[in-house]
CSV table of C-alpha atoms and ligand atoms in Angstrom, one decimal:
chain,number,residue,atom,x,y,z
A,7,MET,CA,11.5,-7.4,-18.4
A,8,ILE,CA,13.5,-4.6,-19.4
A,9,ARG,CA,15.1,-5.5,-22.8
A,10,GLN,CA,16.3,-1.4,-24.1
A,11,ALA,CA,18.2,0.9,-23.1
A,12,ILE,CA,18.9,4.7,-23.9
A,13,ILE,CA,22.7,6.6,-24.2
A,14,PRO,CA,22.7,9.9,-24.6
A,15,LEU,CA,26.0,11.1,-26.0
A,16,ALA,CA,25.4,14.3,-27.3
A,17,GLY,CA,26.8,16.4,-24.7
A,18,LEU,CA,29.6,18.8,-26.1
A,19,GLY,CA,31.6,17.5,-23.3
A,20,THR,CA,32.5,21.0,-22.4
A,21,ARG,CA,34.3,20.3,-18.9
A,22,LEU,CA,36.6,18.0,-21.1
A,23,LEU,CA,38.0,21.1,-22.9
A,24,PRO,CA,40.3,20.8,-24.8
A,25,ILE,CA,40.5,17.2,-26.2
A,26,THR,CA,36.6,17.2,-26.9
A,27,SER,CA,36.7,20.1,-29.2
A,28,VAL,CA,37.9,17.0,-31.6
A,29,PHE,CA,37.2,14.3,-29.8
A,30,PRO,CA,34.2,12.4,-28.0
A,31,LYS,CA,34.9,12.3,-24.5
A,32,GLU,CA,33.3,8.2,-24.3
A,33,LEU,CA,35.6,7.2,-26.5
A,34,LEU,CA,38.5,8.2,-24.0
A,35,PRO,CA,40.4,5.1,-22.5
A,36,ILE,CA,39.9,4.8,-19.7
A,37,ASN,CA,42.5,2.4,-18.1
A,38,GLY,CA,43.0,1.3,-21.6
A,39,LYS,CA,39.0,0.5,-22.9
A,40,PRO,CA,36.7,3.6,-23.7
A,41,GLY,CA,34.5,4.6,-21.6
A,42,ILE,CA,31.4,3.7,-23.7
A,43,GLU,CA,32.4,0.0,-23.5
A,44,TYR,CA,32.0,0.0,-19.8
A,45,ILE,CA,28.6,1.3,-19.9
A,46,LEU,CA,27.9,-1.4,-22.7
A,47,ASP,CA,29.4,-3.9,-20.5
A,48,GLU,CA,27.1,-3.2,-17.7
A,49,CYS,CA,24.2,-3.2,-20.2
A,50,ILE,CA,24.9,-6.6,-21.6
A,51,GLU,CA,25.4,-8.4,-18.8
A,52,ALA,CA,22.1,-6.9,-16.6
A,53,GLY,CA,20.6,-8.5,-20.0
A,54,ILE,CA,19.6,-5.4,-22.3
A,55,LYS,CA,19.2,-6.7,-25.7
A,56,GLU,CA,19.0,-3.6,-27.3
A,57,ILE,CA,20.9,0.0,-27.2
A,58,ILE,CA,20.2,3.6,-28.9
A,59,PHE,CA,23.2,5.1,-29.1
A,60,ILE,CA,21.2,9.2,-29.4
A,61,ILE,CA,24.7,10.9,-30.9
A,62,SER,CA,24.8,14.5,-32.9
A,63,LYS,CA,26.5,14.8,-35.9
A,64,LYS,CA,29.6,16.6,-34.5
A,65,LYS,CA,29.9,12.8,-32.6
A,66,LYS,CA,29.8,10.7,-35.3
A,67,LEU,CA,33.5,9.1,-34.8
A,68,ILE,CA,30.8,7.2,-32.0
A,69,LYS,CA,29.1,5.6,-35.5
A,70,LYS,CA,32.4,5.0,-37.6
A,71,TYR,CA,34.1,2.9,-34.1
A,72,PHE,CA,31.5,1.0,-34.0
A,73,ASN,CA,31.2,0.4,-37.9
A,74,ASN,CA,34.9,0.2,-39.0
A,75,ASP,CA,34.3,-3.5,-40.1
A,76,LYS,CA,36.4,-2.8,-43.4
A,77,PHE,CA,39.2,-1.2,-41.7
A,78,TYR,CA,39.7,-4.5,-38.8
A,79,LYS,CA,39.1,-6.8,-42.5
A,80,LYS,CA,41.8,-5.3,-44.3
A,81,ILE,CA,44.4,-5.0,-41.0
A,82,ILE,CA,43.2,-8.6,-40.1
A,83,LYS,CA,44.0,-10.2,-42.9
A,84,LYS,CA,47.3,-9.2,-43.3
A,85,LYS,CA,48.5,-9.4,-39.3
A,86,LYS,CA,46.9,-12.3,-38.2
A,87,ASP,CA,47.5,-10.7,-34.6
A,88,LYS,CA,45.1,-12.7,-31.7
A,89,ARG,CA,44.3,-9.4,-30.0
A,90,LEU,CA,42.9,-7.6,-32.5
A,91,PHE,CA,40.6,-10.0,-34.0
A,92,ASN,CA,39.5,-10.4,-30.4
A,93,GLU,CA,39.1,-6.8,-30.5
A,94,TYR,CA,37.3,-6.7,-33.6
A,95,LYS,CA,34.9,-9.8,-32.8
A,96,LYS,CA,34.3,-7.8,-29.2
A,97,ILE,CA,33.3,-4.4,-31.2
A,98,GLN,CA,31.2,-6.4,-33.9
A,99,LYS,CA,29.0,-7.8,-30.7
A,100,TYR,CA,28.3,-4.5,-30.0
A,101,LYS,CA,27.7,-3.5,-33.1
A,102,LYS,CA,24.8,-5.6,-33.6
A,103,MET,CA,23.1,-4.7,-30.7
A,104,ILE,CA,23.2,-0.5,-31.1
A,105,LYS,CA,21.3,2.1,-32.9
A,106,PHE,CA,21.5,6.0,-33.9
A,107,VAL,CA,19.5,8.0,-33.4
A,108,TYR,CA,20.8,12.2,-33.8
A,109,GLN,CA,20.2,14.9,-31.5
A,110,ASN,CA,21.3,17.7,-33.2
A,111,LYS,CA,21.6,20.3,-31.0
A,112,PRO,CA,21.9,19.3,-27.3
A,113,MET,CA,19.0,20.7,-25.5
A,114,GLY,CA,19.1,18.4,-22.1
A,115,THR,CA,18.7,14.6,-21.6
A,116,GLY,CA,15.0,14.7,-21.7
A,117,ASP,CA,15.4,15.4,-25.1
A,118,ALA,CA,17.4,13.5,-25.8
A,119,VAL,CA,15.8,10.7,-24.4
A,120,LEU,CA,12.6,11.8,-26.2
A,121,LYS,CA,14.5,11.4,-29.7
A,122,ALA,CA,14.6,7.5,-29.4
A,123,LYS,CA,10.5,7.8,-28.8
A,124,ASN,CA,9.5,5.3,-31.9
A,125,LEU,CA,11.8,2.8,-31.1
A,126,ILE,CA,11.0,1.6,-27.6
A,127,LYS,CA,9.1,-1.1,-27.5
A,128,ASP,CA,7.8,-2.3,-23.8
A,129,ASN,CA,6.4,-0.3,-20.9
A,130,PHE,CA,10.0,0.6,-19.3
A,131,PHE,CA,13.2,1.0,-20.1
A,132,LEU,CA,16.3,1.7,-18.8
A,133,MET,CA,18.8,5.3,-19.4
A,134,LEU,CA,22.4,5.4,-18.5
A,135,LEU,CA,24.6,9.2,-18.4
A,136,PRO,CA,27.8,7.5,-19.8
A,137,ASP,CA,29.5,10.5,-17.6
A,138,ASP,CA,28.3,8.4,-14.8
A,139,LEU,CA,30.7,5.0,-14.2
A,140,ILE,CA,29.9,2.8,-11.3
A,141,ILE,CA,32.2,-0.4,-10.6
A,142,LYS,CA,32.5,-3.1,-8.6
A,143,ARG,CA,29.1,-3.4,-8.8
A,144,ASN,CA,26.9,-3.9,-11.8
A,145,CYS,CA,24.4,-1.1,-11.0
A,146,SER,CA,22.0,-1.7,-13.5
A,147,LYS,CA,21.2,-5.5,-13.3
A,148,ASP,CA,21.1,-4.6,-9.3
A,149,MET,CA,17.7,-1.7,-10.7
A,150,ILE,CA,16.3,-4.2,-13.0
A,151,ARG,CA,16.1,-6.6,-10.0
A,152,VAL,CA,14.0,-4.2,-8.0
A,153,HIS,CA,12.2,-3.7,-11.2
A,154,ASN,CA,10.8,-6.6,-11.8
A,155,LYS,CA,9.6,-7.4,-7.8
A,156,LYS,CA,7.8,-3.4,-7.6
A,157,LYS,CA,7.4,-3.1,-11.5
A,158,CYS,CA,7.7,0.9,-11.1
A,159,SER,CA,10.6,3.3,-12.0
A,160,ILE,CA,13.9,3.3,-11.3
A,161,MET,CA,16.2,5.5,-10.0
A,162,ALA,CA,20.1,5.5,-9.0
A,163,SER,CA,20.8,7.7,-5.8
A,164,MET,CA,23.8,8.8,-3.9
A,165,ARG,CA,24.3,10.6,-0.7
A,166,VAL,CA,26.5,13.7,-1.8
A,167,ASN,CA,28.1,16.5,0.1
A,168,LYS,CA,25.7,19.4,1.2
A,169,ASN,CA,27.2,22.2,-0.4
A,170,THR,CA,26.9,20.3,-3.8
A,171,VAL,CA,23.1,20.3,-4.3
A,172,ASN,CA,23.6,22.1,-7.2
A,173,ARG,CA,25.2,19.8,-9.1
A,174,TRP,CA,22.7,17.0,-9.1
A,175,GLY,CA,19.1,16.3,-9.1
A,176,ILE,CA,18.0,15.9,-5.9
A,177,TYR,CA,14.8,14.2,-4.6
A,178,ALA,CA,12.9,13.9,-1.1
A,179,LYS,CA,12.0,9.7,0.3
A,180,GLN,CA,9.0,9.4,0.8
A,181,SER,CA,9.3,5.5,2.4
A,182,THR,CA,11.7,2.7,3.1
A,183,ILE,CA,10.9,0.1,1.1
A,184,ASN,CA,14.2,-1.4,2.1
A,185,LYS,CA,17.7,-0.1,3.7
A,186,ASN,CA,18.9,0.7,0.0
A,187,ASN,CA,15.5,1.5,-1.7
A,188,PHE,CA,13.3,4.0,-1.3
A,189,TYR,CA,9.7,5.1,-2.1
A,190,ILE,CA,10.2,9.1,-3.5
A,191,LYS,CA,7.8,11.4,-3.2
A,192,ASP,CA,9.7,14.5,-5.2
A,193,VAL,CA,13.1,15.5,-7.8
A,194,VAL,CA,14.2,18.7,-8.4
A,195,GLU,CA,17.4,19.1,-10.7
A,196,LYS,CA,20.4,20.8,-9.4
A,197,PRO,CA,18.4,23.2,-6.6
A,198,ASP,CA,20.2,25.5,-4.4
A,199,ILE,CA,21.1,24.9,-1.1
A,200,LYS,CA,18.1,26.6,-0.1
A,201,SER,CA,16.1,24.6,-1.5
A,202,ALA,CA,17.0,21.4,-2.0
A,203,PRO,CA,14.9,18.8,-0.4
A,204,SER,CA,17.8,16.5,0.9
A,205,ASN,CA,21.1,15.5,0.0
A,206,ASN,CA,20.2,12.2,-1.7
A,207,ALA,CA,20.9,12.6,-5.2
A,208,VAL,CA,20.3,11.0,-8.5
A,209,ILE,CA,23.1,8.6,-10.3
A,210,GLY,CA,22.8,8.2,-14.2
A,211,ARG,CA,21.0,5.1,-14.0
A,212,TYR,CA,17.1,5.2,-14.7
A,213,ILE,CA,14.3,2.9,-15.7
A,214,LEU,CA,11.8,4.7,-16.8
A,215,PRO,CA,8.3,4.3,-18.2
A,216,LYS,CA,7.3,4.6,-21.6
A,217,LYS,CA,4.9,6.6,-21.1
A,218,ILE,CA,7.3,9.8,-19.9
A,219,PHE,CA,7.5,10.1,-23.5
A,220,LEU,CA,4.2,12.0,-23.1
A,221,LYS,CA,5.6,14.3,-20.1
A,222,ILE,CA,8.5,15.2,-21.7
A,223,ILE,CA,7.1,16.8,-25.0
A,224,LYS,CA,5.1,19.1,-22.5
A,225,LEU,CA,7.9,20.3,-21.3
A,226,LYS,CA,9.6,24.3,-20.6
A,227,LYS,CA,13.0,24.6,-20.9
A,228,GLY,CA,14.1,24.5,-17.6
A,229,LYS,CA,17.6,24.9,-15.6
A,230,GLY,CA,20.2,26.5,-18.1
A,231,GLY,CA,17.6,26.5,-20.9
A,232,GLU,CA,18.0,22.8,-21.0
A,233,ILE,CA,15.1,20.2,-20.7
A,234,HIS,CA,15.5,17.8,-18.2
A,235,ILE,CA,14.0,13.8,-17.7
A,236,THR,CA,14.0,15.1,-14.1
A,237,ASP,CA,11.4,17.5,-14.7
A,238,ALA,CA,9.3,15.1,-16.8
A,239,ILE,CA,9.8,12.7,-13.8
A,240,ARG,CA,8.6,15.1,-11.4
A,241,LYS,CA,5.9,15.6,-13.3
A,242,LEU,CA,4.2,11.6,-13.5
A,243,ILE,CA,5.4,11.8,-9.3
A,244,ASN,CA,3.4,14.5,-8.8
A,245,GLU,CA,0.4,11.7,-10.7
A,246,ASP,CA,0.9,9.0,-8.7
A,247,GLU,CA,3.3,7.7,-10.5
A,248,LEU,CA,5.9,5.2,-8.3
A,249,PHE,CA,9.3,6.0,-8.6
A,250,VAL,CA,12.0,4.4,-6.4
A,251,ALA,CA,15.7,5.8,-5.6
A,252,HIS,CA,17.9,2.7,-5.5
A,253,ALA,CA,21.3,3.8,-3.2
A,254,PHE,CA,23.2,1.5,-5.7
A,255,LYS,CA,26.3,-0.5,-3.5
A,256,GLY,CA,29.3,0.5,-6.2
A,257,LYS,CA,31.8,2.7,-6.5
A,258,TYR,CA,30.7,5.4,-8.1
A,259,LEU,CA,33.4,7.9,-10.4
A,260,ASP,CA,32.2,10.6,-12.7
A,261,CYS,CA,34.3,10.9,-16.1
A,262,GLY,CA,33.1,14.0,-17.0
A,263,THR,CA,35.2,16.3,-15.6
A,264,MET,CA,38.9,16.3,-15.9
A,265,SER,CA,40.2,15.5,-12.8
A,266,GLY,CA,37.5,12.6,-12.8
A,267,TYR,CA,38.1,11.2,-15.4
A,268,ILE,CA,42.0,11.3,-14.5
A,269,LYS,CA,41.0,9.6,-11.0
A,270,SER,CA,38.7,7.0,-12.7
A,271,SER,CA,41.6,5.3,-14.7
A,272,GLN,CA,43.1,5.1,-11.3
A,273,GLU,CA,40.7,3.3,-9.2
A,274,ILE,CA,39.9,1.3,-12.3
A,275,SER,CA,43.2,-0.1,-12.7
A,276,LYS,CA,42.7,-1.7,-9.1
A,277,ILE,CA,40.8,-3.7,-9.6
B,26,G1P,C1,22.2,15.1,-15.3
B,26,G1P,C2,21.2,14.5,-14.2
B,26,G1P,C3,20.9,15.0,-12.6
B,26,G1P,C4,21.4,13.6,-12.3
B,26,G1P,C5,23.3,14.4,-12.8
B,26,G1P,C6,23.6,12.6,-12.1
B,26,G1P,O1,22.9,16.4,-14.4
B,26,G1P,O2,20.0,16.0,-15.5
B,26,G1P,O3,19.9,15.0,-12.3
B,26,G1P,O4,21.8,14.2,-10.3
B,26,G1P,O5,23.3,13.9,-14.8
B,26,G1P,O6,25.1,12.6,-13.0
B,26,G1P,P1,24.8,16.2,-16.1
B,26,G1P,O7,25.5,15.6,-15.1
B,26,G1P,O8,24.3,16.4,-16.8
B,26,G1P,O9,24.7,17.7,-15.4
């Protein structure tokens, strides 16, 4: 059973500057709702019971957003506003599930995950990268279903344009399970076009084994001087750990860039 999720939120958001110089990108509204709430809703609907937020001192506003009870209680007392009451109820529901952990230097996804090491209880957990929205289908739920059958690690995947392979983790297939699921034999973080093993990219949903922490601890800095989860996954695959790439059915939206962020609102407003 997958009961816990980790969400790394300590990134600087440089691709969305200048707004991110003062405001966490994950709180920016996408069609009227903070981006992070889409991720939370996906987790809750997939049966996740506890969500670990990896934040930084610079992103304390995220914590405040979920812990502003005094403010709500006061204002709800004054204004008997049904909408406000419902929003507060929703935030309270989220708050009960969230634990906060700090990563004060943004050293990459692997380093972020490592910060949650002591909180992970089961053999497998879910990790979601909040820049990657997947709409029209609950990708985490589908991945958990595959995990329950295969009892192994899973990563969301999507075919990308060959010219963009150096922006993604790129994997090589080992064998086909069915139309949407494949065993992986290798994965490389942001390869150049010549050395890329394919144009199949990893997207920000992972079901990872607890033993990945042992690999992350030993990792040296990789691409761009960061500790990448992809490099730890590669080490596990080399030791014959089974990893499945799940070609998800929903629509992918990249909220980490300005054009992607704008497009996300447009796409979600059409649903
Ligand atoms: C991260 C991962 C990369 C993955 C991507 C998906 O990169 O390191 O392997 O393909 O997310 O969005 P980032 O977007 O943090 O550069």
